[in-house]
Tab-separated table of C-alpha atoms in Angstrom:
chain	number	residue	atom	x	y	z
A	1	MET	CA	19.608	31.267	39.549
A	2	LYS	CA	19.300	30.745	35.806
A	3	VAL	CA	15.891	31.746	34.501
A	4	SER	CA	14.052	29.244	32.337
A	5	CYS	CA	11.301	30.779	30.204
A	6	PHE	CA	9.754	27.342	29.751
A	7	LYS	CA	9.077	27.227	33.497
A	8	CYS	CA	7.657	30.780	33.679
A	9	GLN	CA	3.927	31.618	33.688
A	10	HIS	CA	4.593	34.649	31.430
A	11	PHE	CA	6.173	32.645	28.579
A	12	ARG	CA	4.049	32.346	25.433
A	13	VAL	CA	4.375	30.521	22.126
A	14	THR	CA	3.073	32.804	19.379
A	15	TRP	CA	1.653	32.176	15.913
A	16	ASP	CA	4.220	34.540	14.435
A	17	GLN	CA	6.688	32.419	12.473
A	18	ASN	CA	9.312	35.171	12.587
A	19	ASN	CA	8.968	35.667	16.353
A	20	PRO	CA	7.660	32.441	17.837
A	21	ARG	CA	8.445	33.143	21.514
A	22	GLY	CA	6.891	35.810	23.671
A	23	CYS	CA	6.751	37.277	27.158
A	24	ALA	CA	3.423	38.506	28.516
A	25	ALA	CA	5.128	40.373	31.359
A	26	TYR	CA	7.389	42.447	29.107
A	27	GLN	CA	4.956	42.483	26.173
A	28	PHE	CA	7.286	41.418	23.357
A	29	LYS	CA	7.910	38.589	20.896
A	30	SER	CA	11.261	37.368	19.578
A	31	LYS	CA	13.096	34.535	17.872
A	32	GLN	CA	15.183	33.905	20.976
A	33	LEU	CA	13.931	33.070	24.444
A	34	PRO	CA	12.759	36.240	26.182
A	35	SER	CA	15.146	35.668	29.132
A	36	ILE	CA	18.085	35.880	26.711
A	37	ILE	CA	16.829	39.149	25.226
A	38	VAL	CA	16.320	40.634	28.714
A	39	LYS	CA	19.829	39.556	29.781
A	40	GLN	CA	21.415	41.022	26.621
A	41	SER	CA	19.472	44.300	26.952
A	42	SER	CA	19.833	44.937	30.689
A	43	GLY	CA	22.746	42.776	31.745
A	44	MET	CA	20.515	41.351	34.465
A	45	ASP	CA	18.506	38.150	34.781
A	46	CYS	CA	14.770	38.493	34.135
A	47	MET	CA	13.059	40.192	37.091
A	48	GLN	CA	9.557	39.113	35.994
A	49	PHE	CA	10.146	35.340	36.299
A	50	SER	CA	7.272	33.649	38.068
A	51	PRO	CA	7.139	29.856	38.220
A	52	LYS	CA	4.203	28.116	36.556
A	53	GLN	CA	1.775	26.388	38.845
A	54	THR	CA	1.907	22.660	38.623
A	55	GLN	CA	-1.207	20.475	38.812
A	56	GLU	CA	-0.259	19.589	42.377
A	57	ASP	CA	-0.124	23.293	43.283
A	58	ARG	CA	-3.650	23.793	41.984
A	59	ARG	CA	-5.147	21.154	44.300
């Protein structure tokens, strides 16, 4: 399964212009999507991926 940060509850958009994308689970910010950084660093897909709840899930 390919991890999509945009669909993960841990993904954050930051105010930092140099590092606009962040991951709350791994506690870092970067220019690239966090899932790409994790894959490059560990060779594995992100193990912290957790799908965002949709409005339907909240009901």
